[in-house]
mmCIF file with all atom_site columns, C-alpha atoms in Angstrom:
data_model
loop_
_atom_site.group_PDB
_atom_site.id
_atom_site.type_symbol
_atom_site.label_atom_id
_atom_site.label_alt_id
_atom_site.label_comp_id
_atom_site.label_asym_id
_atom_site.label_entity_id
_atom_site.label_seq_id
_atom_site.pdbx_PDB_ins_code
_atom_site.Cartn_x
_atom_site.Cartn_y
_atom_site.Cartn_z
_atom_site.occupancy
_atom_site.B_iso_or_equiv
_atom_site.pdbx_formal_charge
_atom_site.auth_seq_id
_atom_site.auth_comp_id
_atom_site.auth_asym_id
_atom_site.auth_atom_id
_atom_site.pdbx_PDB_model_num
ATOM 1   C CA . MET C 1 1   ? 47.920 192.482 -17.328 1.00 70.00 ? 1452 MET C CA 1
ATOM 2   C CA . SER C 1 2   ? 46.872 188.898 -17.675 1.00 79.00 ? 1453 SER C CA 1
ATOM 3   C CA . SER C 1 3   ? 49.386 186.119 -18.129 1.00 80.00 ? 1454 SER C CA 1
ATOM 4   C CA . LEU C 1 4   ? 48.188 185.592 -21.713 1.00 84.00 ? 1455 LEU C CA 1
ATOM 5   C CA . ALA C 1 5   ? 48.803 189.257 -22.567 1.00 86.00 ? 1456 ALA C CA 1
ATOM 6   C CA . LEU C 1 6   ? 52.281 189.050 -21.045 1.00 83.00 ? 1457 LEU C CA 1
ATOM 7   C CA . ALA C 1 7   ? 53.048 185.885 -23.017 1.00 84.00 ? 1458 ALA C CA 1
ATOM 8   C CA . VAL C 1 8   ? 51.920 187.555 -26.269 1.00 86.00 ? 1459 VAL C CA 1
ATOM 9   C CA . ARG C 1 9   ? 54.042 190.624 -25.517 1.00 88.00 ? 1460 ARG C CA 1
ATOM 10  C CA . ASP C 1 10  ? 57.099 188.506 -24.683 1.00 84.00 ? 1461 ASP C CA 1
ATOM 11  C CA . SER C 1 11  ? 56.561 186.391 -27.788 1.00 85.00 ? 1462 SER C CA 1
ATOM 12  C CA . GLY C 1 12  ? 56.485 189.561 -29.886 1.00 89.00 ? 1463 GLY C CA 1
ATOM 13  C CA . THR C 1 13  ? 59.792 190.595 -28.341 1.00 85.00 ? 1464 THR C CA 1
ATOM 14  C CA . MET C 1 14  ? 61.328 187.219 -29.194 1.00 87.00 ? 1465 MET C CA 1
ATOM 15  C CA . LEU C 1 15  ? 59.939 187.441 -32.735 1.00 90.00 ? 1466 LEU C CA 1
ATOM 16  C CA . ARG C 1 16  ? 61.617 190.844 -33.159 1.00 91.00 ? 1467 ARG C CA 1
ATOM 17  C CA . ARG C 1 17  ? 64.840 189.297 -31.845 1.00 88.00 ? 1468 ARG C CA 1
ATOM 18  C CA . ASN C 1 18  ? 64.663 186.497 -34.416 1.00 87.00 ? 1469 ASN C CA 1
ATOM 19  C CA . LEU C 1 19  ? 63.833 188.922 -37.241 1.00 89.00 ? 1470 LEU C CA 1
ATOM 20  C CA . ARG C 1 20  ? 66.904 190.966 -36.301 1.00 91.00 ? 1471 ARG C CA 1
ATOM 21  C CA . HIS C 1 21  ? 68.983 187.787 -36.382 1.00 85.00 ? 1472 HIS C CA 1
ATOM 22  C CA . MET C 1 22  ? 67.666 187.122 -39.890 1.00 85.00 ? 1473 MET C CA 1
ATOM 23  C CA . GLN C 1 23  ? 68.685 190.646 -40.931 1.00 87.00 ? 1474 GLN C CA 1
ATOM 24  C CA . ARG C 1 24  ? 72.157 190.405 -39.421 1.00 87.00 ? 1475 ARG C CA 1
ATOM 25  C CA . TYR C 1 25  ? 72.873 186.878 -40.625 1.00 82.00 ? 1476 TYR C CA 1
ATOM 26  C CA . PRO C 1 26  ? 71.050 186.397 -43.920 1.00 85.00 ? 1477 PRO C CA 1
ATOM 27  C CA . ALA C 1 27  ? 73.003 183.242 -44.835 1.00 83.00 ? 1478 ALA C CA 1
ATOM 28  C CA . MET C 1 28  ? 70.345 180.907 -43.425 1.00 79.00 ? 1479 MET C CA 1
ATOM 29  C CA . THR C 1 29  ? 67.581 182.594 -45.428 1.00 80.00 ? 1480 THR C CA 1
ATOM 30  C CA . VAL C 1 30  ? 69.736 182.557 -48.569 1.00 84.00 ? 1481 VAL C CA 1
ATOM 31  C CA . MET C 1 31  ? 70.460 178.841 -48.085 1.00 85.00 ? 1482 MET C CA 1
ATOM 32  C CA . LEU C 1 32  ? 66.789 178.180 -47.384 1.00 84.00 ? 1483 LEU C CA 1
ATOM 33  C CA . ALA C 1 33  ? 65.849 179.645 -50.759 1.00 85.00 ? 1484 ALA C CA 1
ATOM 34  C CA . GLY C 1 34  ? 69.084 178.881 -52.615 1.00 90.00 ? 1485 GLY C CA 1
ATOM 35  C CA . MET C 1 35  ? 69.061 175.096 -52.464 1.00 92.00 ? 1486 MET C CA 1
ATOM 36  C CA . PRO C 1 36  ? 65.481 174.674 -53.734 1.00 93.00 ? 1487 PRO C CA 1
ATOM 37  C CA . VAL C 1 37  ? 66.151 177.198 -56.515 1.00 94.00 ? 1488 VAL C CA 1
ATOM 38  C CA . ILE C 1 38  ? 69.241 175.247 -57.570 1.00 94.00 ? 1489 ILE C CA 1
ATOM 39  C CA . PHE C 1 39  ? 67.272 171.990 -57.561 1.00 93.00 ? 1490 PHE C CA 1
ATOM 40  C CA . LEU C 1 40  ? 64.406 173.621 -59.448 1.00 93.00 ? 1491 LEU C CA 1
ATOM 41  C CA . LEU C 1 41  ? 66.699 174.933 -62.159 1.00 92.00 ? 1492 LEU C CA 1
ATOM 42  C CA . LEU C 1 42  ? 68.614 171.660 -62.301 1.00 91.00 ? 1493 LEU C CA 1
ATOM 43  C CA . PHE C 1 43  ? 65.508 169.521 -62.653 1.00 89.00 ? 1494 PHE C CA 1
ATOM 44  C CA . VAL C 1 44  ? 63.796 171.821 -65.133 1.00 89.00 ? 1495 VAL C CA 1
ATOM 45  C CA . PHE C 1 45  ? 66.675 172.737 -67.423 1.00 89.00 ? 1496 PHE C CA 1
ATOM 46  C CA . VAL C 1 46  ? 68.847 169.620 -67.217 1.00 87.00 ? 1497 VAL C CA 1
ATOM 47  C CA . PHE C 1 47  ? 66.268 166.863 -66.828 1.00 82.00 ? 1498 PHE C CA 1
ATOM 48  C CA . GLY C 1 48  ? 63.079 168.698 -67.830 1.00 81.00 ? 1499 GLY C CA 1
ATOM 49  C CA . GLY C 1 49  ? 63.111 167.988 -71.544 1.00 79.00 ? 1500 GLY C CA 1
ATOM 50  C CA . THR C 1 50  ? 63.564 164.248 -71.164 1.00 79.00 ? 1501 THR C CA 1
ATOM 51  C CA . LEU C 1 51  ? 61.373 163.742 -68.116 1.00 79.00 ? 1502 LEU C CA 1
ATOM 52  C CA . GLY C 1 52  ? 58.742 166.135 -69.464 1.00 78.00 ? 1503 GLY C CA 1
ATOM 53  C CA . ALA C 1 53  ? 58.493 164.005 -72.590 1.00 80.00 ? 1504 ALA C CA 1
ATOM 54  C CA . GLY C 1 54  ? 57.584 161.090 -70.335 1.00 78.00 ? 1505 GLY C CA 1
ATOM 55  C CA . LEU C 1 55  ? 54.681 163.177 -69.024 1.00 75.00 ? 1506 LEU C CA 1
ATOM 56  C CA . GLY C 1 56  ? 53.438 163.750 -72.546 1.00 77.00 ? 1507 GLY C CA 1
ATOM 57  C CA . GLY C 1 57  ? 54.732 167.287 -72.822 1.00 77.00 ? 1508 GLY C CA 1
ATOM 58  C CA . GLY C 1 58  ? 57.950 169.178 -72.403 1.00 79.00 ? 1509 GLY C CA 1
ATOM 59  C CA . ARG C 1 59  ? 59.865 171.311 -69.974 1.00 82.00 ? 1510 ARG C CA 1
ATOM 60  C CA . ALA C 1 60  ? 56.844 173.423 -68.950 1.00 82.00 ? 1511 ALA C CA 1
ATOM 61  C CA . GLU C 1 61  ? 54.788 170.360 -68.000 1.00 84.00 ? 1512 GLU C CA 1
ATOM 62  C CA . TYR C 1 62  ? 57.684 168.984 -65.965 1.00 87.00 ? 1513 TYR C CA 1
ATOM 63  C CA . LEU C 1 63  ? 58.025 172.331 -64.176 1.00 89.00 ? 1514 LEU C CA 1
ATOM 64  C CA . THR C 1 64  ? 54.353 172.130 -63.218 1.00 86.00 ? 1515 THR C CA 1
ATOM 65  C CA . TYR C 1 65  ? 54.932 168.563 -62.030 1.00 86.00 ? 1516 TYR C CA 1
ATOM 66  C CA . VAL C 1 66  ? 58.095 169.166 -59.979 1.00 90.00 ? 1517 VAL C CA 1
ATOM 67  C CA . LEU C 1 67  ? 57.316 172.548 -58.369 1.00 90.00 ? 1518 LEU C CA 1
ATOM 68  C CA . PRO C 1 68  ? 55.087 171.238 -55.522 1.00 87.00 ? 1519 PRO C CA 1
ATOM 69  C CA . GLY C 1 69  ? 57.875 168.888 -54.425 1.00 90.00 ? 1520 GLY C CA 1
ATOM 70  C CA . ILE C 1 70  ? 60.413 171.712 -54.522 1.00 92.00 ? 1521 ILE C CA 1
ATOM 71  C CA . LEU C 1 71  ? 58.083 173.870 -52.418 1.00 89.00 ? 1522 LEU C CA 1
ATOM 72  C CA . LEU C 1 72  ? 57.754 171.066 -49.870 1.00 87.00 ? 1523 LEU C CA 1
ATOM 73  C CA . MET C 1 73  ? 61.531 170.779 -49.832 1.00 89.00 ? 1524 MET C CA 1
ATOM 74  C CA . THR C 1 74  ? 61.711 174.503 -49.073 1.00 89.00 ? 1525 THR C CA 1
ATOM 75  C CA . ILE C 1 75  ? 59.330 174.068 -46.156 1.00 86.00 ? 1526 ILE C CA 1
ATOM 76  C CA . GLY C 1 76  ? 61.252 171.068 -44.856 1.00 86.00 ? 1527 GLY C CA 1
ATOM 77  C CA . GLY C 1 77  ? 64.515 172.994 -45.052 1.00 84.00 ? 1528 GLY C CA 1
ATOM 78  C CA . ALA C 1 78  ? 63.076 175.689 -42.823 1.00 81.00 ? 1529 ALA C CA 1
ATOM 79  C CA . ALA C 1 79  ? 62.983 173.209 -39.962 1.00 80.00 ? 1530 ALA C CA 1
ATOM 80  C CA . THR C 1 80  ? 66.766 173.063 -40.218 1.00 79.00 ? 1531 THR C CA 1
ATOM 81  C CA . GLY C 1 81  ? 67.010 176.815 -39.731 1.00 76.00 ? 1532 GLY C CA 1
ATOM 82  C CA . THR C 1 82  ? 64.774 176.694 -36.688 1.00 80.00 ? 1533 THR C CA 1
ATOM 83  C CA . SER C 1 83  ? 66.711 173.848 -35.120 1.00 82.00 ? 1534 SER C CA 1
ATOM 84  C CA . VAL C 1 84  ? 70.036 175.596 -35.734 1.00 81.00 ? 1535 VAL C CA 1
ATOM 85  C CA . SER C 1 85  ? 68.845 178.834 -34.124 1.00 80.00 ? 1536 SER C CA 1
ATOM 86  C CA . VAL C 1 86  ? 67.362 177.016 -31.111 1.00 82.00 ? 1537 VAL C CA 1
ATOM 87  C CA . ALA C 1 87  ? 70.575 175.003 -30.695 1.00 83.00 ? 1538 ALA C CA 1
ATOM 88  C CA . MET C 1 88  ? 72.660 178.179 -30.888 1.00 83.00 ? 1539 MET C CA 1
ATOM 89  C CA . ASP C 1 89  ? 70.520 179.809 -28.209 1.00 80.00 ? 1540 ASP C CA 1
ATOM 90  C CA . MET C 1 90  ? 70.895 176.749 -25.982 1.00 82.00 ? 1541 MET C CA 1
ATOM 91  C CA . THR C 1 91  ? 74.684 176.512 -26.351 1.00 87.00 ? 1542 THR C CA 1
ATOM 92  C CA . GLU C 1 92  ? 75.370 180.248 -26.102 1.00 84.00 ? 1543 GLU C CA 1
ATOM 93  C CA . GLY C 1 93  ? 73.590 180.439 -22.765 1.00 79.00 ? 1544 GLY C CA 1
ATOM 94  C CA . ILE C 1 94  ? 70.904 182.943 -23.681 1.00 77.00 ? 1545 ILE C CA 1
ATOM 95  C CA . VAL C 1 95  ? 68.182 180.492 -22.663 1.00 76.00 ? 1546 VAL C CA 1
ATOM 96  C CA . ALA C 1 96  ? 69.785 180.192 -19.213 1.00 76.00 ? 1547 ALA C CA 1
ATOM 97  C CA . ARG C 1 97  ? 69.688 183.999 -19.016 1.00 78.00 ? 1548 ARG C CA 1
ATOM 98  C CA . PHE C 1 98  ? 66.036 184.014 -20.066 1.00 78.00 ? 1549 PHE C CA 1
ATOM 99  C CA . ARG C 1 99  ? 65.229 181.583 -17.241 1.00 76.00 ? 1550 ARG C CA 1
ATOM 100 C CA . THR C 1 100 ? 66.370 184.172 -14.700 1.00 80.00 ? 1551 THR C CA 1
ATOM 101 C CA . MET C 1 101 ? 64.129 186.838 -16.207 1.00 81.00 ? 1552 MET C CA 1
ATOM 102 C CA . ALA C 1 102 ? 60.439 187.359 -15.626 1.00 78.00 ? 1553 ALA C CA 1
ATOM 103 C CA . ILE C 1 103 ? 59.277 186.295 -19.078 1.00 81.00 ? 1554 ILE C CA 1
ATOM 104 C CA . ALA C 1 104 ? 56.811 183.681 -20.200 1.00 81.00 ? 1555 ALA C CA 1
ATOM 105 C CA . ARG C 1 105 ? 58.503 180.344 -20.777 1.00 80.00 ? 1556 ARG C CA 1
ATOM 106 C CA . VAL C 1 106 ? 56.629 179.755 -24.020 1.00 82.00 ? 1557 VAL C CA 1
ATOM 107 C CA . CYS C 1 107 ? 57.833 182.979 -25.655 1.00 83.00 ? 1558 CYS C CA 1
ATOM 108 C CA . VAL C 1 108 ? 61.305 181.730 -26.635 1.00 83.00 ? 1559 VAL C CA 1
ATOM 109 C CA . LEU C 1 109 ? 59.928 178.842 -28.660 1.00 84.00 ? 1560 LEU C CA 1
ATOM 110 C CA . THR C 1 110 ? 57.035 180.928 -29.994 1.00 86.00 ? 1561 THR C CA 1
ATOM 111 C CA . GLY C 1 111 ? 59.456 183.588 -31.237 1.00 87.00 ? 1562 GLY C CA 1
ATOM 112 C CA . HIS C 1 112 ? 61.553 180.956 -33.006 1.00 85.00 ? 1563 HIS C CA 1
ATOM 113 C CA . VAL C 1 113 ? 58.510 179.355 -34.625 1.00 87.00 ? 1564 VAL C CA 1
ATOM 114 C CA . LEU C 1 114 ? 57.046 182.659 -35.820 1.00 89.00 ? 1565 LEU C CA 1
ATOM 115 C CA . GLY C 1 115 ? 60.458 183.733 -37.124 1.00 89.00 ? 1566 GLY C CA 1
ATOM 116 C CA . SER C 1 116 ? 60.732 180.424 -38.951 1.00 87.00 ? 1567 SER C CA 1
ATOM 117 C CA . ILE C 1 117 ? 57.320 180.959 -40.546 1.00 87.00 ? 1568 ILE C CA 1
ATOM 118 C CA . VAL C 1 118 ? 58.431 184.381 -41.802 1.00 88.00 ? 1569 VAL C CA 1
ATOM 119 C CA . GLN C 1 119 ? 61.668 182.876 -43.125 1.00 87.00 ? 1570 GLN C CA 1
ATOM 120 C CA . THR C 1 120 ? 59.752 180.055 -44.802 1.00 87.00 ? 1571 THR C CA 1
ATOM 121 C CA . LEU C 1 121 ? 57.367 182.466 -46.508 1.00 86.00 ? 1572 LEU C CA 1
ATOM 122 C CA . ILE C 1 122 ? 60.326 184.498 -47.793 1.00 88.00 ? 1573 ILE C CA 1
ATOM 123 C CA . GLY C 1 123 ? 61.857 181.316 -49.203 1.00 89.00 ? 1574 GLY C CA 1
ATOM 124 C CA . LEU C 1 124 ? 58.570 180.251 -50.786 1.00 88.00 ? 1575 LEU C CA 1
ATOM 125 C CA . VAL C 1 125 ? 58.095 183.640 -52.437 1.00 91.00 ? 1576 VAL C CA 1
ATOM 126 C CA . ILE C 1 126 ? 61.617 183.465 -53.886 1.00 92.00 ? 1577 ILE C CA 1
ATOM 127 C CA . VAL C 1 127 ? 61.143 179.906 -55.199 1.00 92.00 ? 1578 VAL C CA 1
ATOM 128 C CA . VAL C 1 128 ? 57.719 180.644 -56.723 1.00 91.00 ? 1579 VAL C CA 1
ATOM 129 C CA . GLY C 1 129 ? 59.097 183.869 -58.223 1.00 94.00 ? 1580 GLY C CA 1
ATOM 130 C CA . ILE C 1 130 ? 61.928 181.960 -59.899 1.00 94.00 ? 1581 ILE C CA 1
ATOM 131 C CA . ALA C 1 131 ? 59.456 179.312 -61.082 1.00 94.00 ? 1582 ALA C CA 1
ATOM 132 C CA . VAL C 1 132 ? 57.234 181.981 -62.643 1.00 92.00 ? 1583 VAL C CA 1
ATOM 133 C CA . ALA C 1 133 ? 60.308 183.558 -64.241 1.00 94.00 ? 1584 ALA C CA 1
ATOM 134 C CA . VAL C 1 134 ? 61.242 180.266 -65.926 1.00 92.00 ? 1585 VAL C CA 1
ATOM 135 C CA . GLY C 1 135 ? 57.728 179.626 -67.190 1.00 88.00 ? 1586 GLY C CA 1
ATOM 136 C CA . PHE C 1 136 ? 55.444 178.272 -64.462 1.00 88.00 ? 1587 PHE C CA 1
ATOM 137 C CA . ARG C 1 137 ? 51.803 179.079 -65.032 1.00 85.00 ? 1588 ARG C CA 1
ATOM 138 C CA . SER C 1 138 ? 49.037 177.824 -62.802 1.00 81.00 ? 1589 SER C CA 1
ATOM 139 C CA . ASP C 1 139 ? 45.398 177.123 -63.532 1.00 82.00 ? 1590 ASP C CA 1
ATOM 140 C CA . ALA C 1 140 ? 44.503 177.668 -59.862 1.00 81.00 ? 1591 ALA C CA 1
ATOM 141 C CA . GLY C 1 141 ? 42.392 180.642 -58.929 1.00 86.00 ? 1592 GLY C CA 1
ATOM 142 C CA . PRO C 1 142 ? 42.865 183.058 -56.035 1.00 88.00 ? 1593 PRO C CA 1
ATOM 143 C CA . GLY C 1 143 ? 40.817 180.870 -53.684 1.00 90.00 ? 1594 GLY C CA 1
ATOM 144 C CA . ALA C 1 144 ? 43.054 177.862 -54.317 1.00 86.00 ? 1595 ALA C CA 1
ATOM 145 C CA . TRP C 1 145 ? 46.194 179.934 -53.697 1.00 79.00 ? 1596 TRP C CA 1
ATOM 146 C CA . LEU C 1 146 ? 44.719 181.256 -50.433 1.00 86.00 ? 1597 LEU C CA 1
ATOM 147 C CA . GLY C 1 147 ? 44.064 177.638 -49.455 1.00 85.00 ? 1598 GLY C CA 1
ATOM 148 C CA . VAL C 1 148 ? 47.695 176.807 -50.151 1.00 76.00 ? 1599 VAL C CA 1
ATOM 149 C CA . LEU C 1 149 ? 48.845 179.743 -48.023 1.00 74.00 ? 1600 LEU C CA 1
ATOM 150 C CA . ALA C 1 150 ? 46.537 178.622 -45.219 1.00 80.00 ? 1601 ALA C CA 1
ATOM 151 C CA . VAL C 1 151 ? 47.967 175.101 -45.198 1.00 76.00 ? 1602 VAL C CA 1
ATOM 152 C CA . LEU C 1 152 ? 51.681 175.790 -45.744 1.00 65.00 ? 1603 LEU C CA 1
ATOM 153 C CA . PRO C 1 153 ? 52.625 177.489 -42.438 1.00 57.00 ? 1604 PRO C CA 1
ATOM 154 C CA . CYS C 1 154 ? 51.058 174.586 -40.499 1.00 55.00 ? 1605 CYS C CA 1
ATOM 155 C CA . ARG C 1 155 ? 54.003 172.315 -41.208 1.00 51.00 ? 1606 ARG C CA 1
#
């Protein structure tokens, strides 16, 4: 096998490891989606009527205005989850153990990044689902939403 094929295989193993961590300890994923949902509901239902009137509409117009910022906050919060998991691996000594094994050096970081992308997408789906439930409607077509999905994981 080539070194690239070995690195891809090892990265897949590390991704599975991070997905199992997300299953066993769902608190980080819940926090990743929970805080933006709380802010979304707070801004829309507490401040939305007044601030929406300043936009020339009401609560629905303010929801359309504030949702992109809340989604960016969700993406930014995912970096916290990645940094916490990398720091835990460094302090628990698993990275030192990985250094003694015959694995590609890039696979540890690649597994964390891919796991973070999965976690971020889960958080984004939850936040957009809540936004749709409280009244968000978009004029964007399927092509525009695919463009958003193409840009978002490249944080």
